[in-house]
Coordinates of C-alpha atoms in Angstrom, one line a residue:
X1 CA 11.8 117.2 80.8
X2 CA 12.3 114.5 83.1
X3 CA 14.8 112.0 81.2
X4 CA 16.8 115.4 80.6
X5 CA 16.9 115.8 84.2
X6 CA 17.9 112.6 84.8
X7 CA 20.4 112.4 82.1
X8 CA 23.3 114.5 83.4
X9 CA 22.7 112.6 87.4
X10 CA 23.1 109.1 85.6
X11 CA 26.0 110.8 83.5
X12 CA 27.4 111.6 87.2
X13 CA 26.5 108.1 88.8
X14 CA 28.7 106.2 85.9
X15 CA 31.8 109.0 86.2
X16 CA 31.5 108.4 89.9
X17 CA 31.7 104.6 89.6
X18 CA 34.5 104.8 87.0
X19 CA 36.5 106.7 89.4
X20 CA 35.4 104.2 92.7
X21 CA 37.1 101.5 90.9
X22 CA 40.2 103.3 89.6
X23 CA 40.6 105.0 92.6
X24 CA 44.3 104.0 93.5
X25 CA 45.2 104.1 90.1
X26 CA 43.9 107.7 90.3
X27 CA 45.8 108.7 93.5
X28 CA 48.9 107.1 92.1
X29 CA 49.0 108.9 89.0
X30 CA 48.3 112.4 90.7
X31 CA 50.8 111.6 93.0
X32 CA 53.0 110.9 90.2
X33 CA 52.5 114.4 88.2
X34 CA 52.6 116.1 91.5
X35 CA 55.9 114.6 92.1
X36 CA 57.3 114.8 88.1
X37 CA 56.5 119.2 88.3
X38 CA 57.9 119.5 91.9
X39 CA 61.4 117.6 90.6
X40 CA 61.6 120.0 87.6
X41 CA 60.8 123.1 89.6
X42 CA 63.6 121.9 91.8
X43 CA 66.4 121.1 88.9
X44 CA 66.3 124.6 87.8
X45 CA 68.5 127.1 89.4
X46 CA 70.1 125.1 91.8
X47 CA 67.6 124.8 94.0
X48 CA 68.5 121.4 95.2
X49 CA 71.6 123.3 97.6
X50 CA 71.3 123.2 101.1
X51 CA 68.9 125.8 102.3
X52 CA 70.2 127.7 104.9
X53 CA 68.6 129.1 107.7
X54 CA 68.4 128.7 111.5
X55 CA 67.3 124.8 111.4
X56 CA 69.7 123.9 109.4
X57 CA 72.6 125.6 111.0
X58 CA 71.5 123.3 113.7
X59 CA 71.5 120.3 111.7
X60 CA 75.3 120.9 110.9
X61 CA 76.2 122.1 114.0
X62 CA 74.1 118.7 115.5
X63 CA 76.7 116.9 112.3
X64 CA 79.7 118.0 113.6
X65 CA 79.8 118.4 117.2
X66 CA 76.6 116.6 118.4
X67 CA 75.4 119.8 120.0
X68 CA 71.9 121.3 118.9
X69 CA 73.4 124.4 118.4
X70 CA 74.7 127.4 116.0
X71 CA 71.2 128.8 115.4
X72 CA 72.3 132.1 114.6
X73 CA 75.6 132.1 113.9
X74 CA 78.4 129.4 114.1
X75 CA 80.3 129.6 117.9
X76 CA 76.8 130.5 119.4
X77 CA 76.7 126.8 121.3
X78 CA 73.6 125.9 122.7
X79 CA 70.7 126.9 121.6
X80 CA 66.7 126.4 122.1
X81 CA 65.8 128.2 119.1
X82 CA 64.2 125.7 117.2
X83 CA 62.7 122.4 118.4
X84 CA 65.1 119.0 118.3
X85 CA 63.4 117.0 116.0
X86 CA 64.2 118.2 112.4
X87 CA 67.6 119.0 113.4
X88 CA 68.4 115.9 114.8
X89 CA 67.1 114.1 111.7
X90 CA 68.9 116.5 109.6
X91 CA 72.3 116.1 111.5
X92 CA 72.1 112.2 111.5
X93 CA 71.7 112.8 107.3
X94 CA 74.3 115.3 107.5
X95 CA 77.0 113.4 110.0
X96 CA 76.8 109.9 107.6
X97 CA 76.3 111.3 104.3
X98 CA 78.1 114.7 104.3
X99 CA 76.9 118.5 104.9
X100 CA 75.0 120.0 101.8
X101 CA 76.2 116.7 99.6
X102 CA 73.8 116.4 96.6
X103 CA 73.1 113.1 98.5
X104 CA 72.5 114.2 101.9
X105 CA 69.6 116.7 100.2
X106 CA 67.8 114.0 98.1
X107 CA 67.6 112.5 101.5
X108 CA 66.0 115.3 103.2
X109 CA 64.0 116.0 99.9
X110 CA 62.9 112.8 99.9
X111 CA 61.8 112.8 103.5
X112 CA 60.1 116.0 102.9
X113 CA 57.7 114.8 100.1
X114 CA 57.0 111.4 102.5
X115 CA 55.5 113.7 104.8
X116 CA 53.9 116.0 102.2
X117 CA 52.6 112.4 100.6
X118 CA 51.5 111.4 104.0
X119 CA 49.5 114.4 104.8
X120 CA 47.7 114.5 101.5
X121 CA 46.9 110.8 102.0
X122 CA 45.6 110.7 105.4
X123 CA 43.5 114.3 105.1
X124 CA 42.0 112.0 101.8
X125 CA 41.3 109.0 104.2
X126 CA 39.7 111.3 106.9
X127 CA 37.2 113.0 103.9
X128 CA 36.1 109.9 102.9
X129 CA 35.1 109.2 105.9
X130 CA 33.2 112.5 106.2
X131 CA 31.3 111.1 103.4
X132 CA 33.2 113.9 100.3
X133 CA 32.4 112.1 96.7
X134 CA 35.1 110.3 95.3
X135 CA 35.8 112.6 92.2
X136 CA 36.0 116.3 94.7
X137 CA 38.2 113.9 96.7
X138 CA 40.6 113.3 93.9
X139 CA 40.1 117.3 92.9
X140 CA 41.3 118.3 96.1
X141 CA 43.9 115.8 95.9
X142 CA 45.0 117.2 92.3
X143 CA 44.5 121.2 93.2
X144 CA 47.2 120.2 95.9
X145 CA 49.6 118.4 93.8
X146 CA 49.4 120.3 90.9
X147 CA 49.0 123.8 91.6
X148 CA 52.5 125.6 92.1
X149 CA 51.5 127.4 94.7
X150 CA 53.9 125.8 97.9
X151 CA 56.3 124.1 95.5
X152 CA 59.5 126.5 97.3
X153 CA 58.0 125.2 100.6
X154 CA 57.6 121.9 99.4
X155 CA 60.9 120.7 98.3
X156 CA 63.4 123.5 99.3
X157 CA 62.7 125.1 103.3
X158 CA 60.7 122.4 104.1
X159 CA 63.5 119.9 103.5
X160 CA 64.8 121.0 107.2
X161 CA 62.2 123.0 108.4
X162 CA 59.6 121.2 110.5
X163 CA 56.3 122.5 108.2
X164 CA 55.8 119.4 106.7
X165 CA 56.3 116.7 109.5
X166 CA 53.9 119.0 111.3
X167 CA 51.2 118.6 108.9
X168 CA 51.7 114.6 108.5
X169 CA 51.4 114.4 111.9
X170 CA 47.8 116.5 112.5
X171 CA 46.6 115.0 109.4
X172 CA 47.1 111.0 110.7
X173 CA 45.4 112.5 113.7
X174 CA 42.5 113.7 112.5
X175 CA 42.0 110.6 110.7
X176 CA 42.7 109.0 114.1
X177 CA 40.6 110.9 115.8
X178 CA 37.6 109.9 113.1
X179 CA 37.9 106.4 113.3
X180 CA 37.7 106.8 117.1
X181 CA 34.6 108.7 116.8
X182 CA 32.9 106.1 115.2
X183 CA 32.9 103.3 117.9
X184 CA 30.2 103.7 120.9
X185 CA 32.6 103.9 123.9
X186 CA 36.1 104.9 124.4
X187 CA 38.8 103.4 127.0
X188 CA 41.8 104.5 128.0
X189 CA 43.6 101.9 125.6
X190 CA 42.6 103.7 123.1
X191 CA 44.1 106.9 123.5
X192 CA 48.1 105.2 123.0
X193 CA 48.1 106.0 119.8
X194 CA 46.8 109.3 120.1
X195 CA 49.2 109.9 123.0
X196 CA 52.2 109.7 121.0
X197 CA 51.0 111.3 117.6
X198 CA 49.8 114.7 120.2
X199 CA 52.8 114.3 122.4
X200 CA 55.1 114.6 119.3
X201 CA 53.5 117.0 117.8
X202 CA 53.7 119.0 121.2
X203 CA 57.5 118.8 120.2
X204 CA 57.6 119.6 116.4
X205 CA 54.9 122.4 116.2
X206 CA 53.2 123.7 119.6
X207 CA 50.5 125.1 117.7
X208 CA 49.6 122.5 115.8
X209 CA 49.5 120.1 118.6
X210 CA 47.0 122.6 120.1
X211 CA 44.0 121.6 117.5
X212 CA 44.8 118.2 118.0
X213 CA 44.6 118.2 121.5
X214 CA 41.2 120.3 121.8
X215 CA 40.2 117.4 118.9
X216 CA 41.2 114.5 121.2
X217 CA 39.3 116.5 124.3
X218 CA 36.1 116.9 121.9
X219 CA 36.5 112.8 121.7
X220 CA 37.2 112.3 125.0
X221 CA 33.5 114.5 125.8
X222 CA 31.5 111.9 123.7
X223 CA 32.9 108.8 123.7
X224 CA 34.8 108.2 127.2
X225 CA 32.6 107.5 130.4
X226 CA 33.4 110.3 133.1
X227 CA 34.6 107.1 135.3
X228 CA 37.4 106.7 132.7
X229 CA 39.1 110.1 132.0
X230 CA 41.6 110.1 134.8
X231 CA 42.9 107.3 132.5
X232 CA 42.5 108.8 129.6
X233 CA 44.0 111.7 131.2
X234 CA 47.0 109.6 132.6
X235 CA 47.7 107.9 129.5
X236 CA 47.8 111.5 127.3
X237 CA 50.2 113.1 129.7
X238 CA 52.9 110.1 129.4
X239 CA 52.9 110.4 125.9
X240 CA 53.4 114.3 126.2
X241 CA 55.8 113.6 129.0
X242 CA 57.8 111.1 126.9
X243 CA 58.6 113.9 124.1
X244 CA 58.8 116.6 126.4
X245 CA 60.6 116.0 128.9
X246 CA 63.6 115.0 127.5
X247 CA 64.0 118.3 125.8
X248 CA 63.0 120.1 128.9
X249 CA 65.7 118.7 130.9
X250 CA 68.8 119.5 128.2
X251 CA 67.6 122.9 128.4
X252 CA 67.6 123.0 131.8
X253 CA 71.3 121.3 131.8
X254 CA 72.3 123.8 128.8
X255 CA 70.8 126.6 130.0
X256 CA 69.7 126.4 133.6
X257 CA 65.9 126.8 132.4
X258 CA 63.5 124.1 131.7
X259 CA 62.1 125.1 128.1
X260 CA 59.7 123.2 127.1
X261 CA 59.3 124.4 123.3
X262 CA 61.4 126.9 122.1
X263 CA 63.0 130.0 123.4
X264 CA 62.5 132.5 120.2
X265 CA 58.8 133.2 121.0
X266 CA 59.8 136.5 122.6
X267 CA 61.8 137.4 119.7
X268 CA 59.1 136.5 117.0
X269 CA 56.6 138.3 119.5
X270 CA 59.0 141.4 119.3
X271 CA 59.3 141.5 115.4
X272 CA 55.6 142.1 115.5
X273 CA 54.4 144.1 118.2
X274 CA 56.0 146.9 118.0
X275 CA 54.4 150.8 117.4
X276 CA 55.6 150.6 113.5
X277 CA 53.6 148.0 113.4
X278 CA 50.3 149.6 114.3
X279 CA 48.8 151.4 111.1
X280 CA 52.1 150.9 109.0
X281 CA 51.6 151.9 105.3
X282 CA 54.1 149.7 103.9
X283 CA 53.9 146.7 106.1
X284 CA 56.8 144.8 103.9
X285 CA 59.1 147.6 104.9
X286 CA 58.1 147.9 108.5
X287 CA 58.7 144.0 108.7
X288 CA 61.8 143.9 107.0
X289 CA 63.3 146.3 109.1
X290 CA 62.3 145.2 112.4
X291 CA 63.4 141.6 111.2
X292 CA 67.0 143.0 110.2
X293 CA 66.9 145.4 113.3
X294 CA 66.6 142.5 116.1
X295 CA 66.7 138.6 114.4
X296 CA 70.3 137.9 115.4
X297 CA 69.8 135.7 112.2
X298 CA 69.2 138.6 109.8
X299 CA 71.1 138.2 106.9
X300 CA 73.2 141.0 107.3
X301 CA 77.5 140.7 107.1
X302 CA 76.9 142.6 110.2
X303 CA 74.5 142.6 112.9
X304 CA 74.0 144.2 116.3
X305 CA 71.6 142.2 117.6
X306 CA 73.8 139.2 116.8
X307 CA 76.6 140.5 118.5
X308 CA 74.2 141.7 121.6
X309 CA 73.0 137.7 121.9
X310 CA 77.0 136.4 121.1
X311 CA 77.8 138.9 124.3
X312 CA 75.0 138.2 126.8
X313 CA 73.8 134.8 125.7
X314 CA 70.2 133.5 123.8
X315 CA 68.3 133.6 127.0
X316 CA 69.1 136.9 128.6
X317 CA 68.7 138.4 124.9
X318 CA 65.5 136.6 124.9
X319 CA 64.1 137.7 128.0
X320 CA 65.2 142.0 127.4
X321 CA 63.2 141.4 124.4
X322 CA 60.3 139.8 126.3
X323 CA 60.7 142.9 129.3
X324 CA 60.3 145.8 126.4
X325 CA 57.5 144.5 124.4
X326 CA 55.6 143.5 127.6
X327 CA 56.0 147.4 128.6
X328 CA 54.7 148.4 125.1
X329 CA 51.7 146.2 125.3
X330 CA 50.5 147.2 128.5
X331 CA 51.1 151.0 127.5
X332 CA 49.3 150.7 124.0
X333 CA 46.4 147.4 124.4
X334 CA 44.0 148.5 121.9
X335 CA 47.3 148.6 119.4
X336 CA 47.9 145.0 120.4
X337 CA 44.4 143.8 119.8
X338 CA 44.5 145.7 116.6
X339 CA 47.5 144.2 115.3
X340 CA 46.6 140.6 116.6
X341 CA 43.5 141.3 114.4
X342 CA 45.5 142.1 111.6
X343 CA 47.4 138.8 112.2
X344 CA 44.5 136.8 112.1
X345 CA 43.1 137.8 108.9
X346 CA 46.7 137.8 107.2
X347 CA 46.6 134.6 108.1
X348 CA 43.3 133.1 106.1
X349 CA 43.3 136.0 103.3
X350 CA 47.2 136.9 102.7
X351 CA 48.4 140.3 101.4
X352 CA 50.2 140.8 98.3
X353 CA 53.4 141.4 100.4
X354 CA 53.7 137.9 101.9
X355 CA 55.0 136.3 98.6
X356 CA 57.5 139.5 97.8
X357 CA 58.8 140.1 101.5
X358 CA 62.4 139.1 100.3
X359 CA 62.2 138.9 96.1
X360 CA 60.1 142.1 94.1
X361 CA 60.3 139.6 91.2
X362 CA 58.0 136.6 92.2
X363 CA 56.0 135.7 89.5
X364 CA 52.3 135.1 89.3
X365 CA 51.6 137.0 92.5
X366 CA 48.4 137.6 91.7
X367 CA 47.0 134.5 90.8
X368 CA 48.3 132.8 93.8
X369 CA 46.6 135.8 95.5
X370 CA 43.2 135.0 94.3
X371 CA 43.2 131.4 94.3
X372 CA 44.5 131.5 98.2
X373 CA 41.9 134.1 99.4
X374 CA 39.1 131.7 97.3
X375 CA 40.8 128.6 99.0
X376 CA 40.4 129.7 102.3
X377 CA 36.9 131.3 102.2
X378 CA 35.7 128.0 100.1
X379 CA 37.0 126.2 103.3
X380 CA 35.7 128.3 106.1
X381 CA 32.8 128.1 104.0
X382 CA 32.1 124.4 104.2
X383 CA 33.3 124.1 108.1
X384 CA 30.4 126.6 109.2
X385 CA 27.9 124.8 106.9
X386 CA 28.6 121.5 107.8
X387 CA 28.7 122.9 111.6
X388 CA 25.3 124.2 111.1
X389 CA 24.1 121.2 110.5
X390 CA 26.0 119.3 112.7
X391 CA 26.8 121.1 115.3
X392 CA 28.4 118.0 117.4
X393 CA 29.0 116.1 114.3
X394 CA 32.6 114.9 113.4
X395 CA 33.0 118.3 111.5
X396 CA 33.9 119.7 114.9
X397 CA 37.0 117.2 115.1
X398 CA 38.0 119.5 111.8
X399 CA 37.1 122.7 112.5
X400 CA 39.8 122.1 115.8
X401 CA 42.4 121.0 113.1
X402 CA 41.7 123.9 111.2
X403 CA 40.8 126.9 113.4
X404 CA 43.1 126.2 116.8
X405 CA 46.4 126.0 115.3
X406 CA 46.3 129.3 113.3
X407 CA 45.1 131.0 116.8
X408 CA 48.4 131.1 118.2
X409 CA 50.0 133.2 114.9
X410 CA 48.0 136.1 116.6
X411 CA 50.8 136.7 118.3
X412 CA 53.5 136.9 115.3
X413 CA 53.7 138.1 112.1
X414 CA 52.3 135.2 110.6
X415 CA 54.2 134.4 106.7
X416 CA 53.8 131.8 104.3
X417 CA 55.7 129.3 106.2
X418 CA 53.7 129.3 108.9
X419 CA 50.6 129.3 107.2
X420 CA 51.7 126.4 105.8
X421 CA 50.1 124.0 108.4
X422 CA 46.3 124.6 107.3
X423 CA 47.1 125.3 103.7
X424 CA 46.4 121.1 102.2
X425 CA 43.4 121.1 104.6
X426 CA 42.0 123.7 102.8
X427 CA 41.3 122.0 99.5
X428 CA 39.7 119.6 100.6
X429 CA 37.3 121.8 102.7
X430 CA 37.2 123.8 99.7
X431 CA 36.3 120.8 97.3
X432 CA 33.6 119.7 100.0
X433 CA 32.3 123.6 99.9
X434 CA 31.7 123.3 96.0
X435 CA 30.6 120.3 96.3
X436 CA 27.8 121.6 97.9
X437 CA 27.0 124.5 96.1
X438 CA 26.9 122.0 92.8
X439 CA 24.6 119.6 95.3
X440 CA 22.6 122.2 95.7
X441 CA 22.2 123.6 92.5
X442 CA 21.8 120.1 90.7
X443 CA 18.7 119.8 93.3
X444 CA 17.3 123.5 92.1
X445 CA 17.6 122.6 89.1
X446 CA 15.7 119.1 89.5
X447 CA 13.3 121.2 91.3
X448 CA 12.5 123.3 88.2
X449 CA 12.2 120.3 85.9
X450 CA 9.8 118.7 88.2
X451 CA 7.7 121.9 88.3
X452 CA 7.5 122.4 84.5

């Protein structure tokens, strides 16, 4: 009984090896396939055109005229809509190569999958560092470049949206963050680097830059004598300073207001706290009309709540918007809390409506539901157990990478695109959760050899 106990361990031990010394070759293939399916699922049906939406209005608008502008409709001017950073890029693209040129998207496409490539890298990096074997590494690596679950996100919104910057950037600092945690003592020095990953971040995607900031003040707590966090503290607000501030200012210059993010959370807030939105029983519908009712980029040849903002101006729109769901939520709070609820668990177990909210005829819906809801229950999964045994271990710097940034989606109507940020995360927690369960039934079953 014993050498057949022993035979499928040494079987692992030898697969294990095989894979420790072809491990680049192994990432580099994967990343090869992963790239091969997402370049044929973008060849077909012309999916390689501009996508057009609010960021990349922007980006044209930032092409031609040098203004970050045009967010809803071309004329607008000015606006704070979206953040600076992805238009910017886009419009440089754009202003040398041509707007929507088959050149100008390979570009952004090929941008896009950098960061995609990046992310998936450094969240590999950080795992092996957690101590994940080599071959659920390379699983969760695989599940994320095979599977065509994001594949739209990947290569077509994501091109000009800031999604996939925003994920590069908290995954390179959660690995950053890791190697950190592994020396004795921390200085301010140390935090430079860290500064400008979080103070960037704090540009592209607020919410984001949330878990890595509460990661960074989890270091900060165990490795930096209390003598030195006035320097820590000084060198984390110049780097936020450095990418905020600039933006705050040309909002206060275009608009008399010193924004320091965006100025559509009102309006995203709005599209979801509403009293349709309480106990709806068709939440697609609800959501589609209340987008098409006030986004004053809707879709529609004609819009009244465009024309209200083209008449009064983004701010003053922003702000009525702000004034009547405020009166709303303090009329109706255990609504709010019930549909902030809602939000949250839309956001780790998506309904069926997410993937059809603008197409009845996505495919495969429910295969993508099942393995999403398995994905993200794996990986809350494996963040509680390894926090149960660790409870101040280096799991904690993921559990604020993961948990934090979906937090602040209580307050929208969290989609697909948002959800986006915690979505490559995932499989690797998830690999790391069966991992475990196959640790822990390999030692059952070792258990029951040894007994008979």
């Amino acid at each position: 009984m014993s050498g057949e106990a022993e035979a499928p361990a040494a079987t692992g031990l030898r697969v294990r090896g095989f894979l420790e010394r072809h491990e680049r070759a192994a990432i580099i293939s994967l990343l090869l396939v992963g790239l091969v399916e997402r370049i044929a699922w973008l060849s077909q049906q012309g999916r390689l055109k501009p996508f057009v939406c609010e960021m990349q209005q922007v980006a044209v608008s930032f092409a031609k005229t040098g203004v970050l502008g045009d967010a809803y409709f071309v004329g607008q001017g000015p606006t704070a809509h979206v953040g600076p950073v992805m238009p910017i890029i886009g419009g440089f693209i754009y202003r040398i190569f041509g707007v929507g040129t088959l050149t100008s998207e390979i570009l952004l496409l090929a941008l896009a999958l950098t960061f995609f490539g990046t992310a998936l890298i450094a969240f590999y990096a950080a795992f092996r560092r957690l101590g994940l074997a080599i071959e659920w590494r390379l699983i969760a690596l695989a599940a994320a470049l095979i599977l065509p679950l994001h594949f739209k996100f990947e290569v077509q919104s994501l091109r000009i949206w800031e999604g996939a910057l925003a994920v590069a950037l908290l995954a390179c600092n959660l690995l950053l963050v890791l190697r950190l945690d592994a020396r004795p003592c921390l200085y301010a020095r140390d935090y430079v680097a860290p500064a400008v990953l979080g103070g960037l971040l704090a540009l592209v995607n607020p919410p984001a830059a949330l878990g890595a900031y509460a990661a960074l003040g989890i270091l900060t707590l165990k490795r930096v004598a209390v003598r030195h966090w006035v320097g820590v503290g000084f060198v984390m607000a110049v780097g936020l300073a450095v990418f905020i501030a600039p933006w705050a200012i040309r909002n206060e210059r275009a608009f008399g207001r010193p924004i320091l993010t965006r100025s559509n959370f009102p309006l995203e807030h709005a599209i979801a706290f509403h009293p349709d939105a309480v106990s709806p029983s068709d939440p697609r519908a609800v959501y589609v009309h209340r987008l098409r009712a006030i986004h004053p980029y809707s879709g529609e040849p004609v819009s009244a709540a465009r024309d209200e903002l083209a008449r009064v101006g983004e701010l003053a729109y922003m702000d009525r918007l702000r004034a009547e769901t405020t009166a709303w939520e303090r009329a109706h709070p255990g609504d709010v809390v019930r549909i902030a609820a809602r939000h949250l668990l839309e956001f780790w177990l998506p309904p069926k409506w997410w993937w059809r909210i603008y197409n009845d005829q996505t495919p495969m819906v429910v295969p993508r539901l099942i393995l999403t809801w398995t994905t993200a229950l794996a990986a809350l999964g494996a963040l509680v157990w390894g926090l149960v045994r660790a409870p101040l271990g280096p799991r904690l710097y993921v559990a604020c990478t993961l948990i934090i940034p979906s937090l602040p989606y209580a307050l929208v109507q969290p989609v697909q695109r948002y959800r986006y940020l915690v979505v490559v995360l995932t499989f690797f927690l998830a690999a790391e959760f069966a991992s475990r369960i196959c640790e822990l039934a390999s030692k059952r079953r070792l258990a029951t050899f040894a007994r008979s």
